[in-house]
XYZ file of N, CA and C in Angstrom:
744
model
N -10.649 -23.713 -10.974
C -11.369 -23.755 -10.415
C -12.209 -23.395 -10.599
N -13.649 -24.161 -9.311
C -14.843 -23.877 -9.210
C -15.514 -22.820 -8.258
N -15.482 -21.509 -9.612
C -16.511 -20.469 -8.954
C -16.934 -19.936 -8.338
N -18.397 -20.969 -8.854
C -19.997 -21.177 -8.685
C -20.039 -21.833 -7.398
N -19.171 -22.848 -6.982
C -19.275 -22.975 -5.532
C -18.845 -21.899 -4.043
N -17.358 -21.392 -4.802
C -16.901 -20.958 -3.537
C -16.843 -19.049 -4.004
N -17.367 -18.714 -4.190
C -17.948 -17.009 -4.563
C -19.045 -16.564 -5.339
N -18.506 -15.607 -4.809
C -20.205 -14.860 -5.688
C -19.200 -13.368 -6.342
N -20.701 -13.444 -7.475
C -20.300 -12.228 -8.021
C -20.911 -10.549 -7.360
N -19.816 -9.545 -7.155
C -20.691 -8.055 -6.236
C -20.136 -7.443 -7.294
N -21.543 -6.161 -7.082
C -21.462 -5.013 -8.362
C -21.654 -4.156 -7.593
N -20.736 -2.766 -6.895
C -21.348 -2.117 -6.590
C -21.203 -1.142 -7.524
N -22.440 -0.419 -6.597
C -22.862 0.639 -7.946
C -23.231 2.061 -6.806
N -22.437 3.035 -7.473
C -22.470 4.432 -6.318
C -23.069 5.734 -7.137
N -23.771 6.683 -7.251
C -24.463 7.445 -7.868
C -24.095 8.908 -6.978
N -23.824 9.879 -7.406
C -23.719 10.657 -7.146
C -24.737 12.275 -7.765
N -25.544 12.941 -7.621
C -25.242 14.403 -8.559
C -24.877 14.995 -8.975
N -25.065 15.108 -10.666
C -24.261 15.659 -10.368
C -23.297 17.185 -10.192
N -22.062 17.600 -10.767
C -20.965 17.796 -9.983
C -21.355 19.552 -10.847
N -21.278 19.047 -12.612
C -21.184 20.688 -13.381
C -21.721 19.478 -14.471
N -22.207 20.739 -15.223
C -23.246 21.328 -16.548
C -22.246 21.877 -17.340
N -22.179 21.154 -19.049
C -22.248 22.145 -20.167
C -22.836 23.806 -20.163
N -22.347 25.197 -20.385
C -23.393 26.052 -20.164
C -23.203 26.265 -21.590
N -24.463 26.063 -22.771
C -24.328 26.766 -24.205
C -24.522 27.750 -24.151
N -25.166 28.683 -23.817
C -25.284 29.887 -23.900
C -23.983 30.641 -23.827
N -23.754 30.292 -22.674
C -22.601 31.264 -22.476
C -21.241 31.157 -23.565
N -20.953 29.602 -23.078
C -20.416 29.204 -24.237
C -19.668 30.056 -25.283
N -21.275 30.064 -26.268
C -21.183 30.033 -27.754
C -21.228 31.968 -26.775
N -21.780 32.499 -26.628
C -21.071 33.877 -25.795
C -19.365 34.541 -26.124
N -18.919 33.525 -25.196
C -17.761 33.595 -24.398
C -17.358 33.325 -26.486
N -16.832 32.408 -27.215
C -16.512 31.964 -28.269
C -16.888 33.509 -29.235
N -18.185 34.217 -29.291
C -18.828 35.473 -30.079
C -17.765 35.982 -30.123
N -17.477 36.936 -28.320
C -16.542 37.875 -28.218
C -15.508 37.972 -27.954
N -15.382 36.637 -27.741
C -13.864 36.550 -28.294
C -12.946 35.731 -30.096
N -14.530 36.061 -30.668
C -13.610 35.748 -31.836
C -13.167 34.386 -32.036
N -13.503 32.918 -31.293
C -13.005 32.025 -31.381
C -14.195 30.840 -32.093
N -13.490 30.393 -32.711
C -13.521 28.704 -33.606
C -14.479 28.033 -33.580
N -15.541 27.652 -33.907
C -16.493 26.329 -33.546
C -15.969 25.444 -32.490
N -15.067 24.832 -32.565
C -14.268 23.856 -31.905
C -12.835 23.882 -30.846
N -13.831 25.638 -30.623
C -12.329 26.037 -29.207
C -12.445 25.253 -28.560
N -13.201 25.383 -27.451
C -13.765 25.161 -25.908
C -15.257 25.231 -25.850
N -15.534 24.722 -24.725
C -17.304 24.965 -24.231
C -16.896 25.752 -22.215
N -17.630 26.391 -21.626
C -17.586 26.219 -20.745
C -18.630 25.830 -19.837
N -17.935 25.068 -18.920
C -19.111 24.162 -17.679
C -18.467 24.851 -15.953
N -19.924 25.002 -15.962
C -20.048 25.175 -14.785
C -19.912 24.416 -13.363
N -19.594 24.567 -12.268
C -20.152 23.439 -10.877
C -20.853 24.077 -10.707
N -21.891 22.984 -10.513
C -23.046 23.365 -9.796
C -23.164 23.891 -8.232
N -22.139 22.982 -7.272
C -21.526 23.403 -5.685
C -20.600 23.635 -5.909
N -19.900 23.452 -4.495
C -18.892 23.881 -4.421
C -17.717 23.293 -3.874
N -17.030 22.832 -3.927
C -16.008 21.857 -3.679
C -16.595 20.601 -2.578
N -16.883 21.918 -0.978
C -17.385 20.839 0.102
C -18.215 20.675 0.419
N -19.514 20.895 -0.670
C -20.885 20.546 -0.666
C -20.909 18.914 -0.190
N -19.859 17.857 -1.089
C -20.202 16.633 -1.874
C -18.392 16.101 -0.354
N -18.201 17.145 -0.866
C -16.664 16.163 0.110
C -16.778 15.495 0.710
N -18.087 15.145 2.134
C -17.471 13.883 3.314
C -18.297 13.130 3.266
N -19.372 12.527 1.736
C -19.991 11.406 1.072
C -18.809 11.422 -0.648
N -18.354 12.127 -0.350
C -17.137 11.228 -1.603
C -16.579 10.628 -1.318
N -15.857 10.669 0.748
C -15.087 10.374 1.137
C -15.670 9.733 1.791
N -16.730 8.651 1.997
C -17.139 7.810 2.440
C -17.467 6.647 1.573
N -18.098 7.359 -0.396
C -17.710 6.037 -1.501
C -16.222 5.900 -1.514
N -14.798 7.178 -1.237
C -13.819 6.848 -1.630
C -13.517 4.872 -0.621
N -13.976 5.460 0.756
C -13.546 4.397 1.945
C -14.017 2.979 1.968
N -15.787 2.911 0.750
C -16.134 1.921 -0.025
C -15.642 0.892 -0.703
N -15.456 2.054 -1.817
C -15.056 1.725 -3.064
C -12.753 1.008 -2.547
N -12.606 1.417 -1.649
C -11.539 1.096 -1.306
C -10.961 -0.826 -1.164
N -12.804 -0.576 -0.025
C -12.530 -1.485 0.977
C -12.897 -3.225 -0.331
N -14.130 -2.627 -1.607
C -14.423 -3.675 -1.863
C -13.594 -3.374 -3.424
N -12.922 -2.854 -3.761
C -11.837 -3.102 -4.096
C -10.147 -4.433 -4.202
N -10.496 -4.348 -2.750
C -9.299 -5.149 -1.806
C -9.844 -6.889 -1.274
N -11.098 -6.949 -1.303
C -12.102 -7.904 -0.536
C -12.052 -8.817 -1.852
N -12.241 -7.843 -3.611
C -12.788 -9.051 -4.325
C -11.938 -8.641 -5.108
N -11.731 -9.924 -6.449
C -10.578 -9.771 -7.094
C -11.893 -9.805 -8.730
N -11.042 -9.036 -9.504
C -11.489 -8.569 -10.977
C -12.388 -9.581 -11.892
N -13.638 -9.245 -12.329
C -14.538 -10.482 -13.115
C -14.890 -9.413 -14.580
N -15.776 -8.302 -13.504
C -15.947 -7.539 -15.574
C -15.414 -6.327 -14.872
N -16.029 -5.261 -15.498
C -16.579 -3.811 -15.435
C -17.033 -4.117 -14.716
N -16.833 -3.275 -13.354
C -17.681 -2.793 -12.586
C -18.223 -3.723 -11.460
N -18.106 -5.225 -12.039
C -17.926 -6.377 -11.219
C -16.679 -6.952 -10.732
N -16.136 -7.688 -9.304
C -15.631 -8.603 -8.127
C -16.052 -10.091 -7.708
N -15.319 -10.483 -8.347
C -15.521 -11.696 -7.751
C -15.173 -11.625 -5.473
N -16.415 -11.976 -5.089
C -16.347 -11.972 -3.663
C -16.199 -13.762 -3.365
N -15.262 -14.064 -2.147
C -15.208 -15.423 -2.191
C -16.281 -15.255 -0.661
N -16.960 -16.482 -0.719
C -17.607 -16.465 -0.060
C -17.624 -16.447 1.531
N -15.839 -16.457 1.398
C -15.467 -16.551 3.337
C -15.760 -15.220 3.541
N -16.125 -14.384 2.355
C -15.799 -13.002 3.076
C -17.125 -12.046 2.789
N -18.476 -13.234 2.103
C -19.494 -12.813 1.776
C -20.037 -11.939 3.936
N -19.979 -12.514 4.779
C -20.613 -11.843 5.774
C -20.180 -10.595 6.467
N -18.568 -10.898 6.113
C -17.934 -9.224 6.599
C -18.468 -8.366 5.602
N -18.256 -8.680 3.812
C -18.341 -7.378 3.140
C -20.195 -7.089 3.201
N -20.684 -8.108 4.122
C -21.905 -7.396 4.149
C -21.845 -6.277 5.630
N -21.491 -6.955 6.439
C -21.665 -5.795 7.633
C -20.729 -4.864 6.928
N -19.822 -4.603 6.433
C -19.023 -3.131 6.147
C -19.917 -2.266 5.360
N -20.933 -2.848 4.332
C -20.790 -2.541 3.365
C -22.566 -1.930 4.359
N -23.200 -3.210 4.752
C -24.198 -1.760 5.855
C -23.488 -0.284 6.503
N -22.456 -0.290 6.984
C -21.872 0.173 8.126
C -22.113 1.560 6.738
N -20.674 1.623 6.172
C -20.376 2.096 4.802
C -22.053 3.245 4.243
N -23.175 2.578 4.096
C -23.856 2.583 3.874
C -24.450 3.484 4.866
N -24.321 3.561 5.794
C -25.054 3.971 6.815
C -24.822 5.542 6.944
N -23.112 5.571 7.047
C -22.460 6.645 7.133
C -22.704 7.252 5.845
N -22.553 6.895 4.878
C -22.484 7.658 3.474
C -24.297 8.614 3.650
N -25.045 8.223 4.168
C -26.581 8.880 4.044
C -26.445 9.391 5.493
N -26.188 9.113 6.715
C -25.779 10.697 7.182
C -25.543 11.513 7.102
N -24.402 11.238 6.545
C -23.097 12.388 4.838
C -24.547 12.943 4.551
N -24.920 12.446 3.385
C -25.936 13.426 2.492
C -27.334 13.765 3.199
N -27.970 13.775 4.417
C -28.923 14.786 5.196
C -28.345 15.573 5.749
N -26.658 15.149 7.008
C -27.192 16.173 7.480
C -25.527 17.045 6.873
N -25.300 17.312 5.976
C -24.120 17.678 5.134
C -24.827 18.475 3.743
N -25.325 17.463 3.336
C -25.289 17.626 1.497
C -27.513 18.993 1.823
N -28.316 17.767 2.031
C -29.344 18.335 1.868
C -29.653 19.752 3.270
N -29.164 18.922 4.658
C -29.021 19.701 5.688
C -29.026 21.722 4.772
N -27.919 21.753 4.561
C -27.149 22.771 4.135
C -27.654 23.171 2.828
N -28.874 22.763 2.098
C -29.532 22.395 0.524
C -29.416 24.045 0.105
N -29.538 24.511 0.552
C -30.335 26.507 0.142
C -28.610 26.728 -0.036
N -27.821 26.779 1.115
C -26.489 27.202 1.424
C -25.471 26.676 0.056
N -25.890 25.947 -0.636
C -25.202 25.772 -1.747
C -25.875 25.903 -2.690
N -27.107 26.455 -3.410
C -28.015 27.352 -4.089
C -28.130 28.822 -4.074
N -27.461 28.903 -2.632
C -27.084 30.742 -2.646
C -25.935 30.714 -3.399
N -24.457 29.887 -2.865
C -22.959 29.787 -3.816
C -22.872 29.209 -5.206
N -24.167 29.141 -5.714
C -24.232 29.284 -7.158
C -24.381 30.406 -7.442
N -25.827 31.307 -6.996
C -26.447 32.343 -7.138
C -24.758 32.994 -7.356
N -24.558 33.258 -6.399
C -23.219 34.269 -6.095
C -22.531 34.155 -7.348
N -21.870 32.652 -7.192
C -20.426 32.430 -8.254
C -20.998 32.639 -9.802
N -23.132 32.188 -10.309
C -22.948 31.972 -11.529
C -23.570 33.556 -12.073
N -23.819 34.378 -10.770
C -23.893 35.704 -11.249
C -25.435 35.757 -12.303
N -25.267 36.126 -13.176
C -26.104 35.983 -14.442
C -27.068 35.420 -14.871
N -25.728 34.408 -14.912
C -26.103 32.949 -16.164
C -27.168 32.121 -14.455
N -27.352 32.100 -13.173
C -27.633 30.868 -12.886
C -29.274 30.446 -13.845
N -29.005 29.204 -14.045
C -30.138 28.446 -14.017
C -30.319 27.390 -12.951
N -31.335 28.077 -12.327
C -32.515 27.192 -11.368
C -32.846 26.241 -11.540
N -33.331 25.720 -12.942
C -33.382 24.257 -13.544
C -32.054 24.086 -13.031
N -31.911 23.756 -12.707
C -30.711 22.382 -12.591
C -30.183 22.042 -10.833
N -31.815 22.902 -10.514
C -31.482 23.189 -9.137
C -32.753 22.663 -8.244
N -33.622 21.216 -8.277
C -34.509 20.643 -7.540
C -34.625 20.306 -6.663
N -36.110 20.543 -5.681
C -35.768 21.078 -4.361
C -35.040 18.792 -3.765
N -35.792 19.036 -2.492
C -34.162 18.717 -2.106
C -34.325 16.878 -2.010
N -36.483 17.062 -2.326
C -36.661 15.627 -2.454
C -36.111 14.622 -3.912
N -36.329 15.690 -5.096
C -35.660 15.556 -6.215
C -34.500 15.380 -5.672
N -33.468 15.959 -5.325
C -31.844 15.769 -5.742
C -31.997 14.521 -4.632
N -32.522 14.350 -3.381
C -31.805 13.435 -2.578
C -31.850 11.412 -3.311
N -32.665 11.556 -4.780
C -32.969 10.867 -6.081
C -31.633 10.333 -6.599
N -30.692 11.140 -6.220
C -29.739 11.152 -7.605
C -28.571 9.546 -6.328
N -28.808 10.288 -5.328
C -28.276 9.352 -3.932
C -27.932 8.359 -3.849
N -27.377 6.827 -4.891
C -27.106 5.416 -4.390
C -25.908 5.157 -3.800
N -26.432 3.533 -3.006
C -25.305 3.129 -2.689
C -26.227 1.678 -2.275
N -25.086 0.291 -4.017
C -26.157 -0.432 -3.949
C -25.101 -1.211 -4.045
N -25.228 -2.194 -3.620
C -24.190 -3.315 -3.830
C -25.163 -4.942 -3.504
N -25.126 -5.036 -5.100
C -25.930 -6.206 -5.341
C -25.340 -7.940 -5.726
N -25.482 -8.755 -5.038
C -24.307 -9.507 -5.615
C -24.841 -10.418 -6.667
N -24.409 -11.152 -7.390
C -24.761 -11.717 -8.648
C -24.028 -13.528 -8.737
N -24.819 -14.386 -8.996
C -23.986 -15.715 -9.503
C -22.573 -16.117 -10.181
N -21.855 -16.365 -10.177
C -21.289 -16.542 -11.276
C -22.264 -17.826 -12.184
N -21.503 -17.180 -13.032
C -22.296 -17.811 -14.204
C -22.056 -19.121 -15.036
N -22.264 -20.166 -15.325
C -22.175 -20.964 -16.448
C -23.357 -21.437 -17.155
N -22.285 -22.518 -18.375
C -23.131 -22.184 -19.602
C -24.300 -23.415 -18.824
N -23.805 -23.632 -18.677
C -25.302 -24.864 -18.402
C -26.564 -24.702 -17.423
N -26.521 -22.808 -17.497
C -27.758 -21.417 -17.704
C -28.169 -21.575 -18.158
N -28.179 -21.625 -19.790
C -28.042 -21.264 -21.039
C -28.456 -22.469 -22.247
N -30.178 -22.453 -22.251
C -30.298 -23.081 -22.566
C -30.344 -22.831 -24.248
N -30.718 -23.435 -25.594
C -30.178 -23.233 -26.400
C -30.910 -21.726 -27.373
N -32.630 -21.364 -27.149
C -32.636 -20.332 -27.460
C -32.305 -19.426 -26.939
N -31.957 -19.022 -25.523
C -31.793 -18.027 -24.269
C -30.146 -17.969 -25.196
N -29.341 -19.291 -25.703
C -28.085 -18.445 -26.250
C -28.312 -17.690 -27.276
N -28.919 -18.322 -28.143
C -29.713 -17.611 -29.290
C -29.569 -16.268 -29.139
N -30.531 -16.001 -28.539
C -31.457 -14.533 -28.433
C -30.400 -13.757 -27.517
N -29.272 -13.868 -26.608
C -28.230 -13.178 -26.199
C -26.883 -13.234 -26.836
N -26.362 -13.860 -28.694
C -25.789 -14.236 -28.478
C -24.620 -15.042 -28.655
N -24.595 -15.503 -27.468
C -23.482 -16.711 -26.645
C -23.739 -18.087 -26.398
N -22.943 -18.656 -26.306
C -22.883 -19.808 -26.123
C -22.391 -20.396 -24.873
N -22.263 -21.589 -24.493
C -22.316 -22.263 -23.326
C -20.518 -22.383 -23.553
N -19.847 -22.261 -24.501
C -18.748 -22.380 -24.239
C -18.229 -21.299 -23.964
N -18.507 -19.723 -24.856
C -17.792 -18.950 -24.064
C -18.667 -18.506 -22.855
N -19.519 -18.893 -22.373
C -20.229 -18.103 -21.015
C -18.457 -19.109 -19.889
N -18.477 -20.673 -20.601
C -17.518 -21.070 -19.484
C -15.745 -20.655 -19.837
N -15.480 -20.373 -21.209
C -14.530 -19.291 -21.408
C -13.740 -18.309 -20.984
N -15.375 -17.421 -20.877
C -14.990 -16.362 -19.872
C -15.057 -16.523 -18.273
N -15.152 -17.786 -17.569
C -15.785 -17.621 -16.809
C -14.148 -18.227 -16.103
N -13.413 -19.172 -16.629
C -12.543 -19.850 -16.841
C -10.646 -18.614 -16.982
N -11.078 -17.591 -18.164
C -10.271 -16.857 -18.378
C -10.383 -15.912 -16.650
N -11.604 -15.715 -16.232
C -11.743 -14.880 -15.463
C -10.514 -15.312 -13.098
N -10.695 -16.669 -13.820
C -10.749 -17.872 -12.523
C -9.015 -17.249 -12.459
N -8.225 -17.797 -13.821
C -6.976 -17.451 -13.785
C -6.283 -16.289 -13.490
N -7.201 -14.864 -14.121
C -7.069 -13.441 -13.675
C -6.843 -13.237 -12.582
N -8.262 -13.587 -11.597
C -8.136 -13.082 -10.320
C -6.723 -14.189 -9.667
N -6.192 -15.214 -10.042
C -4.888 -15.866 -9.225
C -3.765 -14.674 -9.536
N -3.789 -14.264 -11.315
C -2.338 -13.671 -11.557
C -2.525 -12.050 -10.422
N -3.966 -11.806 -10.241
C -4.220 -10.835 -9.747
C -3.689 -10.837 -7.749
N -4.101 -11.748 -7.597
C -4.348 -11.744 -5.973
C -2.327 -11.761 -5.987
N -1.708 -12.183 -6.416
C -0.218 -12.705 -6.600
C 0.364 -11.130 -6.423
N -0.304 -10.702 -7.512
C 0.374 -9.080 -7.631
C 0.173 -7.997 -6.510
N -0.638 -8.493 -6.234
C -1.250 -8.200 -4.504
C -0.088 -8.231 -3.634
N -0.110 -9.425 -3.586
C 0.574 -10.216 -2.123
C 1.996 -9.253 -2.377
N 2.626 -9.563 -3.966
C 3.931 -9.010 -3.749
C 4.468 -7.631 -4.154
N 3.878 -6.802 -4.440
C 3.827 -5.432 -4.055
C 4.360 -4.774 -3.191
N 3.499 -5.317 -2.099
C 3.793 -4.029 -0.980
C 5.476 -5.045 -0.413
N 5.243 -6.125 -1.042
C 6.774 -7.050 -0.381
C 7.682 -6.023 -0.922
N 8.004 -6.223 -2.398
C 8.860 -5.374 -3.489
C 9.063 -4.169 -2.685
N 8.047 -2.787 -2.593
C 7.888 -1.851 -1.511
C 8.974 -1.642 -0.793
N 8.497 -3.135 0.561
C 9.185 -2.847 1.246
C 10.426 -3.855 1.372
N 11.366 -4.633 0.725
C 12.675 -4.310 0.798
C 13.365 -3.390 0.364
N 12.677 -2.447 -1.151
C 12.898 -1.282 -1.534
C 13.113 -0.548 -0.383
N 12.426 -0.283 0.542
C 12.652 0.627 1.164
C 13.352 0.463 2.505
N 13.465 -0.210 2.614
C 14.389 -1.112 3.990
C 16.172 -1.687 3.183
N 16.159 -0.936 1.749
C 17.582 -1.638 1.661
C 18.333 0.059 1.186
N 17.574 1.228 1.530
C 18.313 2.352 1.758
C 19.007 2.569 2.395
N 19.798 3.666 1.783
C 21.145 3.172 3.210
C 20.887 4.081 4.881
N 19.458 5.212 3.845
C 18.605 5.789 5.821
C 17.251 5.380 5.610
N 16.532 4.412 5.873
C 15.446 4.106 5.013
C 14.572 4.591 6.033
N 13.324 5.613 5.900
C 11.818 5.849 6.744
C 11.183 5.276 6.562
N 10.457 4.435 8.060
C 10.036 3.260 8.089
C 8.331 4.211 8.706
N 7.466 3.964 7.875
C 6.358 4.054 8.388
C 5.500 3.139 8.776
N 5.018 2.624 9.505
C 3.768 1.707 10.461
C 3.124 1.193 9.048
N 1.867 2.086 7.756
C 2.178 1.930 6.555
C 2.623 0.750 5.936
N 4.160 0.702 5.774
C 5.173 -0.180 5.486
C 4.806 -1.795 5.932
N 4.694 -2.674 6.964
C 4.402 -3.072 7.690
C 2.409 -3.574 6.964
N 1.637 -2.027 7.668
C 0.744 -2.192 7.177
C -0.007 -2.899 6.559
N 0.467 -2.629 5.328
C -0.007 -2.813 3.761
C 0.387 -4.192 3.730
N 0.795 -4.933 3.370
C 1.077 -6.278 3.784
C 0.829 -6.909 4.841
N 0.039 -7.205 5.652
C -0.807 -6.900 7.047
C -2.250 -6.756 6.612
N -2.394 -6.062 5.528
C -3.871 -5.756 5.206
C -4.013 -6.802 4.261
N -3.110 -7.455 2.875
C -2.902 -8.062 2.403
C -3.075 -8.964 2.847
N -2.438 -10.413 3.867
C -2.401 -11.249 4.105
C -4.138 -11.511 5.060
N -4.623 -10.288 5.124
C -5.546 -11.009 6.141
C -6.454 -11.550 5.534
N -6.669 -11.263 3.510
C -7.846 -11.732 3.144
C -7.530 -12.136 1.989
N -5.978 -12.790 2.046
C -4.942 -13.155 0.952
C -5.657 -14.806 0.667
N -6.236 -15.710 1.955
C -6.339 -17.433 2.148
C -7.502 -17.021 1.463
N -8.296 -15.866 2.149
C -9.937 -16.661 1.489
C -9.830 -16.078 0.182
N -8.961 -14.957 -0.722
C -8.693 -14.812 -1.971
C -8.512 -15.818 -2.271
N -7.519 -16.919 -2.798
C -7.125 -18.060 -3.046
C -7.912 -18.914 -3.212
N -8.480 -18.210 -4.189
C -9.990 -19.580 -4.588
C -9.362 -20.816 -5.456
N -8.277 -20.483 -5.734
C -8.257 -22.325 -6.732
C -7.157 -22.985 -5.682
N -7.541 -22.375 -4.388
C -6.818 -23.360 -3.181
C -5.329 -23.457 -3.875
N -4.233 -22.727 -4.367
C -3.295 -23.576 -5.142
C -2.250 -23.328 -3.860
N -1.556 -24.479 -3.714
C -0.482 -24.547 -3.103
C 0.239 -23.525 -2.775
N 0.912 -22.904 -4.721
C 2.392 -22.559 -3.876
C 1.864 -21.028 -3.843
N 0.503 -21.063 -3.964
C 0.728 -19.229 -2.817
C 0.103 -19.449 -1.360
N -0.183 -19.935 -0.736
C -0.492 -20.410 -0.231
C 0.599 -21.162 0.937
N 1.894 -21.025 0.430
C 3.629 -21.145 0.357
C 3.701 -19.442 0.872
N 3.145 -18.902 -0.414
C 4.154 -17.761 -0.244
C 2.941 -16.900 1.039
N 1.652 -16.599 1.129
C 1.690 -16.195 2.129
C 1.652 -16.013 3.254
N 2.072 -18.153 3.634
C 2.605 -18.860 5.397
C 4.471 -17.789 5.664
N 4.531 -17.787 4.387
C 6.557 -16.402 4.129
C 5.970 -15.742 4.746
N 5.214 -14.939 4.202
C 5.174 -14.161 4.342
C 4.647 -13.612 5.789
N 3.669 -13.890 6.031
C 3.525 -14.364 7.182
C 4.580 -13.935 8.520
N 5.021 -15.245 8.313
C 6.294 -15.266 8.746
C 7.323 -13.867 9.719
N 7.177 -13.498 7.915
C 8.325 -12.251 7.318
C 7.544 -10.706 8.857
N 6.294 -10.812 8.216
C 5.686 -9.736 9.180
C 5.934 -10.363 10.744
N 5.891 -11.438 11.400
C 5.779 -11.864 12.401
C 4.042 -12.192 12.478
N 3.473 -12.225 12.206
C 2.267 -12.453 12.538
C 1.638 -13.220 13.067
């Protein structure tokens, strides 16, 4: 399987302002008043009410779910995106980014003083204004980045670069080869999991059948041909059988 020719690596990075902060003075006060041990615990304060970031986090969850569904594992935070899905991925992610920016502006930042007032009331005398910068500064804490990366090849590394990075051609190529094999195994897991669930459900005496039962199978079948980066005929045959099963 030649990943360099039919896929790119995609890193999805999503950032939010911190939602909690350890309060060291309050921690020490509680320990002292209750005669607690030095390692007994710590006081962590919520900076905002749960609803402050909820709409933004909901969009983030949808974006991560989509990213995970159309990529296969390569490394921490980085997935293998088939070339056939690049255009769709870009369109989807631009849509998620737009929805997210709308929620950040119209919900979190527009009501920022409300969240600060909540903290003043909840934290009472322990409120720390330094944890609540202006809207311009807090807005910089939000980010949503999709970073495409080329699939590495050992041929990209000269002897000098390899020495500096502590790696070599064989190590790089082995990493890519292992990732390609794991990608095929992950695709098989994704294909079989909803089918097993459907079989288990339908085998019950009085099964409760929801639209999601078939929908989950259809979701993976939609992208499975593109995710079959090795063009494995066995996987293609399994996909065809599943398509027949759900009458696509």
